[in-house]
Tab-separated table of C-alpha atoms in Angstrom:
chain	number	residue	atom	x	y	z
D	19	MET	CA	56.363	14.639	-164.401
D	20	ASP	CA	53.828	17.547	-162.750
D	21	LEU	CA	53.508	14.772	-159.920
D	22	LEU	CA	57.306	14.413	-158.932
D	23	LYS	CA	57.463	17.915	-159.198
D	24	TYR	CA	54.829	18.488	-156.455
D	25	CYS	CA	56.523	15.928	-154.430
D	26	LYS	CA	60.225	17.698	-154.981
D	27	SER	CA	58.485	20.848	-154.198
D	28	ALA	CA	56.705	19.704	-150.739
D	29	LYS	CA	60.284	18.320	-149.733
D	30	ARG	CA	61.893	21.584	-150.099
D	31	GLU	CA	58.957	23.098	-148.137
D	32	ASN	CA	59.603	20.628	-145.444
D	33	PRO	CA	62.451	18.069	-145.042
D	34	ASN	CA	59.924	15.689	-143.101
D	35	PHE	CA	57.698	15.091	-146.278
D	36	GLN	CA	59.115	11.948	-147.586
D	37	PHE	CA	58.907	10.243	-151.090
D	38	ASP	CA	60.485	7.764	-153.400
D	39	TYR	CA	59.578	6.541	-156.426
D	40	THR	CA	61.037	3.854	-159.266
D	41	ILE	CA	60.914	4.525	-163.117
D	42	ASP	CA	60.410	1.855	-165.770
D	43	VAL	CA	62.093	1.181	-169.145
D	44	GLU	CA	60.066	3.593	-170.670
D	45	ASN	CA	60.478	6.546	-168.517
D	46	ARG	CA	56.909	6.101	-166.597
D	47	LEU	CA	56.046	6.194	-163.288
D	48	GLU	CA	56.109	2.748	-162.136
D	49	ASN	CA	55.703	2.943	-158.205
D	50	ILE	CA	55.596	5.794	-155.844
D	51	PHE	CA	55.507	6.010	-152.021
D	52	TRP	CA	54.764	9.307	-149.942
D	53	SER	CA	54.541	10.489	-146.763
D	54	PRO	CA	53.774	13.984	-145.783
D	55	ALA	CA	55.519	15.674	-142.856
D	56	HIS	CA	52.868	15.454	-140.512
D	57	CYS	CA	52.219	11.236	-141.646
D	58	PHE	CA	56.019	10.905	-140.983
D	59	GLU	CA	56.377	12.937	-137.036
D	60	LEU	CA	53.264	10.895	-136.187
D	61	TYR	CA	54.976	7.591	-137.482
D	62	GLN	CA	58.131	8.427	-135.078
D	63	GLU	CA	55.789	8.803	-131.899
D	64	ASN	CA	53.298	6.109	-132.937
D	65	GLY	CA	55.427	4.029	-135.342
D	66	ASP	CA	55.635	0.785	-133.102
D	67	SER	CA	52.450	-1.059	-134.496
D	68	THR	CA	50.891	-0.547	-138.176
D	69	GLY	CA	48.520	-1.582	-140.827
D	70	PHE	CA	48.783	-2.050	-144.266
D	71	ASP	CA	46.101	-2.620	-146.962
D	72	THR	CA	45.489	-2.192	-150.627
D	73	ILE	CA	42.427	-0.714	-152.551
D	74	TYR	CA	41.678	0.130	-156.562
D	75	ARG	CA	39.854	2.680	-158.334
D	76	VAL	CA	40.937	5.846	-156.238
D	77	ASN	CA	42.796	6.843	-159.711
D	78	ALA	CA	42.558	7.137	-163.301
D	79	PHE	CA	44.974	4.835	-163.919
D	80	ASP	CA	43.659	2.321	-161.392
D	81	MET	CA	46.672	1.802	-159.656
D	82	PRO	CA	46.631	-0.021	-156.739
D	83	PHE	CA	46.703	2.436	-153.602
D	84	GLY	CA	48.189	1.254	-150.646
D	85	ILE	CA	48.267	2.754	-146.870
D	86	PHE	CA	49.999	2.349	-144.130
D	87	ILE	CA	48.044	3.087	-141.079
D	88	GLY	CA	48.559	2.949	-136.797
D	89	ILE	CA	46.925	4.433	-133.905
D	90	ASP	CA	47.570	7.422	-131.670
D	91	ASN	CA	47.840	7.813	-128.061
D	92	HIS	CA	44.124	8.874	-128.350
D	93	GLY	CA	43.110	5.820	-129.783
D	94	ARG	CA	42.176	7.450	-133.389
D	95	THR	CA	43.434	5.938	-136.554
D	96	ILE	CA	46.255	7.915	-138.244
D	97	LEU	CA	48.076	8.056	-141.392
D	98	PHE	CA	52.165	7.149	-141.810
D	99	GLY	CA	51.803	7.086	-145.615
D	100	CYS	CA	50.776	5.629	-148.799
D	101	ALA	CA	51.604	4.337	-152.000
D	102	LEU	CA	50.593	3.773	-155.709
D	103	LEU	CA	52.149	0.449	-157.166
D	104	ARG	CA	52.239	-0.789	-160.339
D	105	ASN	CA	51.132	-4.328	-159.758
D	106	GLU	CA	51.498	-6.450	-156.356
D	107	THR	CA	53.906	-8.761	-157.114
D	108	ILE	CA	56.410	-9.992	-154.383
D	109	ALA	CA	59.498	-7.394	-156.352
D	110	THR	CA	57.335	-4.262	-155.946
D	111	PHE	CA	56.165	-5.196	-152.343
D	112	ARG	CA	59.917	-5.881	-151.545
D	113	TRP	CA	60.374	-2.463	-153.146
D	114	LEU	CA	57.488	-0.514	-151.095
D	115	MET	CA	58.666	-2.292	-147.482
D	116	LYS	CA	62.263	-1.791	-148.183
D	117	THR	CA	61.349	1.926	-148.874
D	118	PHE	CA	59.222	2.508	-146.196
D	119	VAL	CA	61.430	1.023	-143.595
D	120	THR	CA	64.318	3.411	-145.247
D	121	LEU	CA	62.236	6.580	-145.296
D	122	MET	CA	60.445	6.445	-142.156
D	123	LYS	CA	64.135	5.962	-140.500
D	124	LYS	CA	62.993	2.536	-138.445
D	125	PRO	CA	60.579	-0.432	-138.641
D	126	PRO	CA	57.316	-1.270	-136.953
D	127	LEU	CA	57.698	-3.114	-134.090
D	128	THR	CA	54.646	-5.080	-135.465
D	129	ILE	CA	52.548	-5.003	-138.530
D	130	ILE	CA	48.769	-6.275	-139.599
D	131	THR	CA	48.119	-7.124	-143.084
D	132	ASP	CA	45.960	-9.491	-145.471
D	133	GLN	CA	47.304	-12.639	-146.320
D	134	ASP	CA	48.504	-12.032	-149.612
D	135	PRO	CA	51.525	-15.263	-150.220
D	136	TRP	CA	53.768	-12.044	-151.931
D	137	MET	CA	53.641	-9.506	-149.023
D	138	THR	CA	54.586	-12.098	-146.551
D	139	GLN	CA	57.932	-13.119	-148.191
D	140	ALA	CA	58.477	-9.361	-148.968
D	141	ILE	CA	57.744	-7.711	-145.266
D	142	SER	CA	60.083	-11.209	-144.225
D	143	LEU	CA	62.710	-10.147	-146.002
D	144	GLU	CA	62.705	-6.191	-145.995
D	145	MET	CA	61.341	-5.958	-142.101
D	146	PRO	CA	62.846	-9.002	-140.672
D	147	THR	CA	62.595	-8.183	-137.160
D	148	THR	CA	58.719	-6.733	-137.388
D	149	LYS	CA	56.237	-9.328	-136.013
D	150	HIS	CA	53.718	-9.928	-139.262
D	151	ALA	CA	50.272	-10.769	-138.226
D	152	PHE	CA	46.797	-11.676	-140.449
D	153	CYS	CA	44.054	-10.110	-140.779
D	154	ILE	CA	41.442	-12.610	-138.799
D	155	TRP	CA	38.826	-10.915	-140.305
D	156	HIS	CA	40.544	-11.924	-144.108
D	157	ILE	CA	40.855	-15.449	-142.819
D	158	THR	CA	37.650	-16.227	-141.455
D	159	SER	CA	35.831	-14.342	-144.054
D	160	LYS	CA	36.984	-17.531	-146.461
D	161	PHE	CA	35.198	-20.009	-144.052
D	162	SER	CA	31.639	-20.156	-145.789
D	163	GLY	CA	33.221	-20.916	-149.030
D	164	TRP	CA	35.294	-23.578	-147.656
D	165	PHE	CA	33.647	-25.217	-144.648
D	166	THR	CA	29.755	-24.367	-145.300
D	167	THR	CA	29.124	-27.303	-148.166
D	168	LEU	CA	31.115	-29.978	-146.065
D	169	LEU	CA	30.200	-29.257	-142.567
D	170	ARG	CA	26.407	-28.518	-143.175
D	171	ASP	CA	24.585	-27.694	-139.782
D	172	GLN	CA	27.781	-27.933	-138.088
D	173	TYR	CA	29.226	-25.144	-139.558
D	174	VAL	CA	28.243	-22.993	-137.073
D	175	ASN	CA	29.522	-25.120	-134.147
D	176	TRP	CA	32.602	-25.108	-135.878
D	177	CYS	CA	33.023	-21.141	-136.224
D	178	ALA	CA	32.245	-20.693	-132.534
D	179	GLU	CA	34.866	-23.489	-131.933
D	180	PHE	CA	37.276	-21.864	-134.099
D	181	TYR	CA	36.926	-18.162	-132.816
D	182	ARG	CA	37.718	-20.183	-129.333
D	183	LEU	CA	40.828	-21.428	-130.447
D	184	TYR	CA	41.716	-18.011	-131.844
D	185	LYS	CA	41.583	-16.722	-128.808
D	186	LEU	CA	43.233	-19.153	-126.414
D	187	ASP	CA	46.522	-17.094	-125.137
D	188	ASN	CA	48.415	-20.247	-124.016
D	189	ILE	CA	50.621	-21.983	-127.172
D	190	ASP	CA	50.647	-25.068	-125.280
D	191	GLU	CA	46.779	-25.226	-124.396
D	192	PHE	CA	45.751	-23.949	-128.450
D	193	GLU	CA	48.216	-27.144	-129.811
D	194	ARG	CA	45.838	-29.484	-127.406
D	195	GLU	CA	42.651	-28.310	-128.292
D	196	TRP	CA	43.211	-27.549	-132.330
D	197	LEU	CA	43.732	-31.633	-132.426
D	198	LEU	CA	40.834	-32.232	-130.385
D	199	VAL	CA	38.619	-29.915	-132.476
D	200	ILE	CA	40.035	-31.151	-135.711
D	201	SER	CA	39.250	-34.407	-134.824
D	202	LYS	CA	35.428	-33.224	-133.318
D	203	PHE	CA	34.448	-32.022	-137.207
D	204	ASN	CA	36.547	-34.844	-138.940
D	205	LEU	CA	39.015	-31.837	-140.363
D	206	GLU	CA	41.911	-33.926	-140.331
D	207	ASP	CA	43.035	-34.280	-144.124
D	208	ASN	CA	41.369	-30.981	-145.199
D	209	LYS	CA	43.658	-28.526	-147.019
D	210	HIS	CA	42.581	-25.300	-145.876
D	211	ILE	CA	43.195	-26.822	-142.186
D	212	ARG	CA	46.581	-27.411	-142.829
D	213	GLY	CA	47.262	-24.225	-144.401
D	214	LEU	CA	45.752	-22.822	-141.496
D	215	TYR	CA	47.801	-24.789	-139.217
D	216	GLU	CA	50.904	-23.610	-141.300
D	217	ILE	CA	50.683	-20.405	-140.778
D	218	LYS	CA	49.485	-20.557	-137.259
D	219	ARG	CA	52.323	-18.231	-135.833
D	220	ASN	CA	50.741	-15.347	-137.928
D	221	TRP	CA	47.132	-15.450	-136.516
D	222	VAL	CA	46.809	-17.481	-133.177
D	223	SER	CA	46.944	-15.190	-130.158
D	224	GLY	CA	49.153	-17.257	-128.029
D	225	TYR	CA	52.094	-16.472	-130.709
D	226	LEU	CA	51.366	-12.528	-130.945
D	227	ARG	CA	50.281	-11.491	-127.813
D	228	ASN	CA	53.798	-11.483	-126.539
D	229	ILE	CA	54.877	-8.309	-128.183
D	230	PHE	CA	52.902	-4.873	-128.850
D	231	PHE	CA	50.114	-4.357	-131.514
D	232	SER	CA	47.918	-1.567	-129.879
D	233	GLY	CA	45.049	-4.035	-129.536
D	234	MET	CA	44.828	-4.647	-133.618
D	235	THR	CA	43.666	-7.929	-134.571
D	236	THR	CA	41.990	-6.733	-138.289
D	237	THR	CA	42.985	-4.256	-141.205
D	238	GLY	CA	39.552	-2.712	-140.074
D	239	ARG	CA	41.396	0.852	-139.553
D	240	CYS	CA	42.706	0.581	-142.461
D	241	GLU	CA	39.469	-0.113	-144.512
D	242	SER	CA	37.925	2.767	-142.399
D	243	ILE	CA	40.796	5.410	-143.182
D	244	ASN	CA	39.913	4.176	-146.666
D	245	SER	CA	36.730	4.825	-146.536
D	246	PHE	CA	37.144	8.481	-145.186
D	247	LEU	CA	39.769	9.053	-147.653
D	248	LYS	CA	37.062	8.445	-150.782
D	249	ARG	CA	35.785	11.563	-149.343
D	250	PHE	CA	38.391	13.285	-150.667
D	251	THR	CA	39.461	11.520	-154.164
D	252	SER	CA	38.039	10.624	-157.154
D	253	SER	CA	38.512	7.437	-159.375
D	254	ARG	CA	38.939	9.905	-162.202
D	255	SER	CA	41.982	11.760	-160.490
D	256	CYS	CA	44.999	12.104	-162.157
D	257	LEU	CA	47.975	11.427	-160.111
D	258	THR	CA	49.103	14.818	-158.851
D	259	ARG	CA	45.667	15.797	-158.067
D	260	LEU	CA	45.126	12.507	-156.165
D	261	ILE	CA	48.103	13.330	-154.105
D	262	LYS	CA	46.957	17.051	-153.534
D	263	GLN	CA	43.507	15.501	-152.618
D	264	ILE	CA	44.745	13.142	-149.618
D	265	ASP	CA	47.281	16.092	-148.560
D	266	LEU	CA	43.650	17.794	-147.704
D	267	ALA	CA	42.423	14.657	-145.944
D	268	VAL	CA	45.839	14.449	-143.471
D	269	GLU	CA	45.510	18.159	-142.842
D	270	ASP	CA	41.962	17.129	-142.012
D	271	ILE	CA	42.815	14.508	-139.964
D	272	GLY	CA	45.423	16.678	-138.071
D	273	GLN	CA	42.942	19.558	-137.849
D	274	SER	CA	41.011	16.423	-135.844
D	275	GLN	CA	43.815	15.144	-133.842
D	276	LEU	CA	44.762	18.914	-132.478
D	277	ARG	CA	41.081	19.080	-131.496
D	278	HIS	CA	40.907	16.103	-129.490
D	279	VAL	CA	44.471	17.360	-127.551
D	280	MET	CA	42.681	20.102	-126.604
D	281	LEU	CA	39.718	18.589	-125.235
D	282	ASP	CA	41.608	15.650	-123.416
D	283	THR	CA	44.059	18.709	-121.860
D	284	TYR	CA	40.292	20.264	-120.100
D	285	ARG	CA	38.437	17.098	-119.796
D	286	GLY	CA	36.903	16.515	-116.271
D	287	SER	CA	37.271	14.151	-113.866
D	288	CYS	CA	35.691	10.684	-114.630
D	289	LEU	CA	37.193	8.448	-111.439
D	290	ARG	CA	34.835	5.671	-110.510
D	291	SER	CA	36.706	5.021	-107.222
D	292	LEU	CA	38.578	6.571	-104.757
D	293	SER	CA	41.448	4.597	-105.525
D	294	PRO	CA	45.333	6.152	-105.541
D	295	LEU	CA	45.610	3.537	-108.226
D	296	GLU	CA	43.014	4.892	-110.640
D	297	GLU	CA	44.208	8.743	-109.793
D	298	GLN	CA	47.660	8.298	-110.675
D	299	VAL	CA	46.596	6.851	-113.818
D	300	HIS	CA	43.933	9.080	-114.716
D	301	LYS	CA	46.758	11.932	-114.635
D	302	ILE	CA	49.012	10.513	-117.034
D	303	PHE	CA	47.208	8.522	-119.890
D	304	THR	CA	44.641	10.075	-122.478
D	305	ALA	CA	41.130	9.899	-122.315
D	306	PHE	CA	40.787	6.723	-124.738
D	307	SER	CA	43.798	4.787	-122.614
D	308	PHE	CA	42.246	5.414	-119.405
D	309	LYS	CA	39.283	3.994	-120.395
D	310	LYS	CA	41.158	0.435	-121.222
D	311	PHE	CA	42.384	0.626	-118.157
D	312	GLN	CA	39.434	1.633	-116.273
D	313	GLU	CA	37.736	-1.374	-117.819
D	314	GLU	CA	40.697	-3.798	-116.438
D	315	PHE	CA	40.498	-1.919	-113.312
D	316	GLU	CA	37.034	-1.788	-112.413
D	317	ARG	CA	36.834	-5.568	-112.681
D	318	ALA	CA	39.981	-6.404	-110.870
D	319	SER	CA	37.992	-6.607	-107.572
D	320	GLN	CA	36.611	-9.755	-109.307
D	321	TYR	CA	39.344	-11.784	-108.908
D	322	ARG	CA	41.238	-13.501	-106.094
D	323	VAL	CA	44.787	-14.811	-105.128
D	324	CYS	CA	44.194	-18.691	-105.332
D	325	GLU	CA	47.760	-19.952	-104.771
D	326	GLU	CA	51.272	-18.465	-104.406
D	327	ASN	CA	53.958	-20.173	-105.626
D	328	ASN	CA	57.562	-18.132	-104.649
D	329	SER	CA	56.913	-15.104	-106.643
D	330	VAL	CA	54.369	-17.005	-109.108
D	331	PHE	CA	50.641	-16.578	-107.947
D	332	ILE	CA	47.402	-18.361	-109.438
D	333	VAL	CA	44.413	-15.272	-109.913
D	334	GLN	CA	40.892	-16.581	-111.021
D	335	HIS	CA	37.403	-15.074	-110.906
D	336	TYR	CA	35.872	-15.640	-107.637
D	337	LYS	CA	32.944	-17.414	-109.765
D	338	GLU	CA	35.363	-19.319	-111.514
D	339	LEU	CA	37.595	-21.241	-109.697
D	340	HIS	CA	37.722	-24.812	-111.631
D	341	THR	CA	37.517	-22.925	-114.511
D	342	LYS	CA	40.666	-20.592	-116.140
D	343	LYS	CA	43.372	-19.840	-114.174
D	344	HIS	CA	46.138	-16.890	-114.887
D	345	PHE	CA	49.510	-16.934	-113.475
D	346	VAL	CA	51.153	-13.472	-112.567
D	347	ALA	CA	54.823	-13.519	-112.114
D	348	TRP	CA	55.974	-10.655	-109.081
D	349	SER	CA	59.361	-10.255	-108.549
D	350	ASP	CA	60.673	-6.706	-107.117
D	351	ASP	CA	59.311	-4.477	-109.505
D	352	THR	CA	59.201	-6.641	-112.397
D	353	ILE	CA	55.413	-7.899	-113.229
D	354	SER	CA	53.818	-9.995	-116.041
D	355	CYS	CA	50.779	-12.232	-116.399
D	356	SER	CA	50.286	-15.697	-118.683
D	357	CYS	CA	47.075	-13.542	-120.550
D	358	LYS	CA	49.896	-10.843	-122.206
D	359	LEU	CA	47.526	-8.486	-122.284
D	360	PHE	CA	50.173	-5.782	-121.398
D	361	GLU	CA	52.726	-6.823	-123.946
D	362	PHE	CA	49.661	-6.894	-126.504
D	363	TRP	CA	47.925	-3.764	-125.785
D	364	GLY	CA	49.954	-1.602	-123.397
D	365	ILE	CA	47.198	-1.794	-120.492
D	366	LEU	CA	47.573	-3.710	-117.355
D	367	CYS	CA	45.301	-6.648	-116.698
D	368	ARG	CA	42.836	-7.119	-114.323
D	369	HIS	CA	45.002	-10.114	-112.912
D	370	ILE	CA	47.501	-7.680	-112.367
D	371	LEU	CA	45.835	-5.054	-110.852
D	372	SER	CA	44.217	-7.466	-108.590
D	373	MET	CA	47.622	-8.441	-107.040
D	374	PHE	CA	48.271	-4.726	-106.488
D	375	ILE	CA	45.072	-4.644	-104.025
D	376	HIS	CA	46.159	-7.758	-102.459
D	377	LYS	CA	49.510	-6.582	-102.236
D	378	ASP	CA	48.300	-3.082	-100.745
D	379	TYR	CA	50.378	-1.188	-103.305
D	380	PHE	CA	49.214	2.348	-103.789
D	381	LYS	CA	51.601	3.119	-107.187
D	382	ILE	CA	51.868	1.808	-110.551
D	383	PRO	CA	55.832	1.846	-111.430
D	384	MET	CA	56.367	3.959	-114.532
D	385	ARG	CA	57.302	1.185	-116.680
D	386	TYR	CA	53.752	-0.004	-116.883
D	387	LEU	CA	52.454	3.046	-118.000
D	388	PRO	CA	53.985	3.363	-121.132
D	389	VAL	CA	54.533	7.022	-122.617
D	390	ARG	CA	52.337	5.491	-126.142
D	391	TRP	CA	49.520	6.273	-124.498
D	392	CYS	CA	49.996	9.385	-121.941
D	393	ARG	CA	48.526	12.570	-122.626
D	394	ASP	CA	50.251	14.504	-125.086
D	395	LYS	CA	52.586	16.387	-123.135
D	396	TYR	CA	54.206	13.617	-122.518
D	397	HIS	CA	55.187	13.144	-126.456
D	398	VAL	CA	57.860	15.812	-127.533
D	399	GLY	CA	57.225	15.267	-131.081
D	400	VAL	CA	53.456	15.792	-131.165
D	401	VAL	CA	53.767	18.976	-128.438
D	402	SER	CA	56.356	20.762	-130.798
D	403	MET	CA	53.646	20.085	-133.639
D	404	ILE	CA	51.349	21.356	-132.088
D	405	ASN	CA	53.209	24.409	-131.180
D	406	ARG	CA	54.215	25.048	-135.000
D	407	ARG	CA	50.507	24.821	-135.679
D	408	MET	CA	49.694	27.221	-132.796
D	409	GLU	CA	52.080	29.543	-134.081
D	410	ASN	CA	50.279	29.712	-137.525
D	411	CYS	CA	47.354	31.226	-136.018
D	412	GLU	CA	47.208	34.923	-135.817
D	413	GLU	CA	46.297	34.154	-131.913
D	414	VAL	CA	45.612	31.241	-129.768
D	415	GLY	CA	42.230	32.362	-129.356
D	416	ASP	CA	41.135	32.173	-132.703
D	417	GLY	CA	42.677	28.876	-133.274
D	418	ILE	CA	40.844	27.203	-130.989
D	419	THR	CA	37.581	29.069	-132.039
D	420	ASN	CA	38.332	27.398	-135.604
D	421	LEU	CA	38.524	23.753	-134.209
D	422	GLY	CA	35.113	24.169	-133.260
D	423	ASN	CA	33.933	24.779	-136.862
């Protein structure tokens, strides 16, 4: 097969090119997964959290086309690998997830997908240590069909209450509020409500925020990169041509990433205060992650420490002393907050930062500045990739000039 010849040739040229496939009883291609060398390298650096989704009509055979994506330290959507599948059964998804873990050398910490029952079972069997979350958009997109006729003029209020429940970061609070809201709308016996509650661990923030998702809550990044790939592919493409077209798209993504690295290297100062904390993070984080930190740091001054109980502090907004309480545990160099923003995003929350200000701390321990969000000089794999690309240019100056074209 021309397609397999192409993959084997790519593997010989660069051992980091990964692929595997299955053949049916008639010796026809059944399923194939591949990860271009650049995508494999990106996964080694940024493969802690990933999203997966499938689309159709990107090839002449109308085979389901699946992509694994992630987020790099610049906040850009990156591609980890692609798959063409014969169908979307549990056997096929099990093969795909097992193949992904084997070829990519490690499972992700977290994965976000739509609410497909076969995919869910496959992930639980082949990625048992991976935390699986459902895309909240895919869940709420079904609400109009489920509840509009039933709730009538109360439908909008139900949606607002659901989103409030979804955002609760405390599990006990969610359990209490869920019962109250369901009772308020008389939905105790609704089959969809029962179904949502049964899968609560896959969509409720309180059950997900204690592990790193790089901030992802939907498969929207999958859909955005699907749209990007369609610029390079055609529904009339044969399989070999499809892979070559995607390789071109991957190269385009790589050039864009390299451009962001160079821009970040020579970026100017964007400090908004004279705080040593802000200055420290500015030197280490990329522009994307520093902006996220800045959003929290600017709001830290709006919070006050209301109570202290040994090593646990109660932090509240200065205007909302009778509402939301946040519990910050502080012991030596170990810090955590009940909002779990750091665990979920890898960015310190405003509540913890307010404690730094309260305690007159002027330096953040490096463990709370994850390499995941640092500039590329802290990422050995990315730096080596950039060096290889620069070596392919006749001279560095020409290579940098080409980035703007």
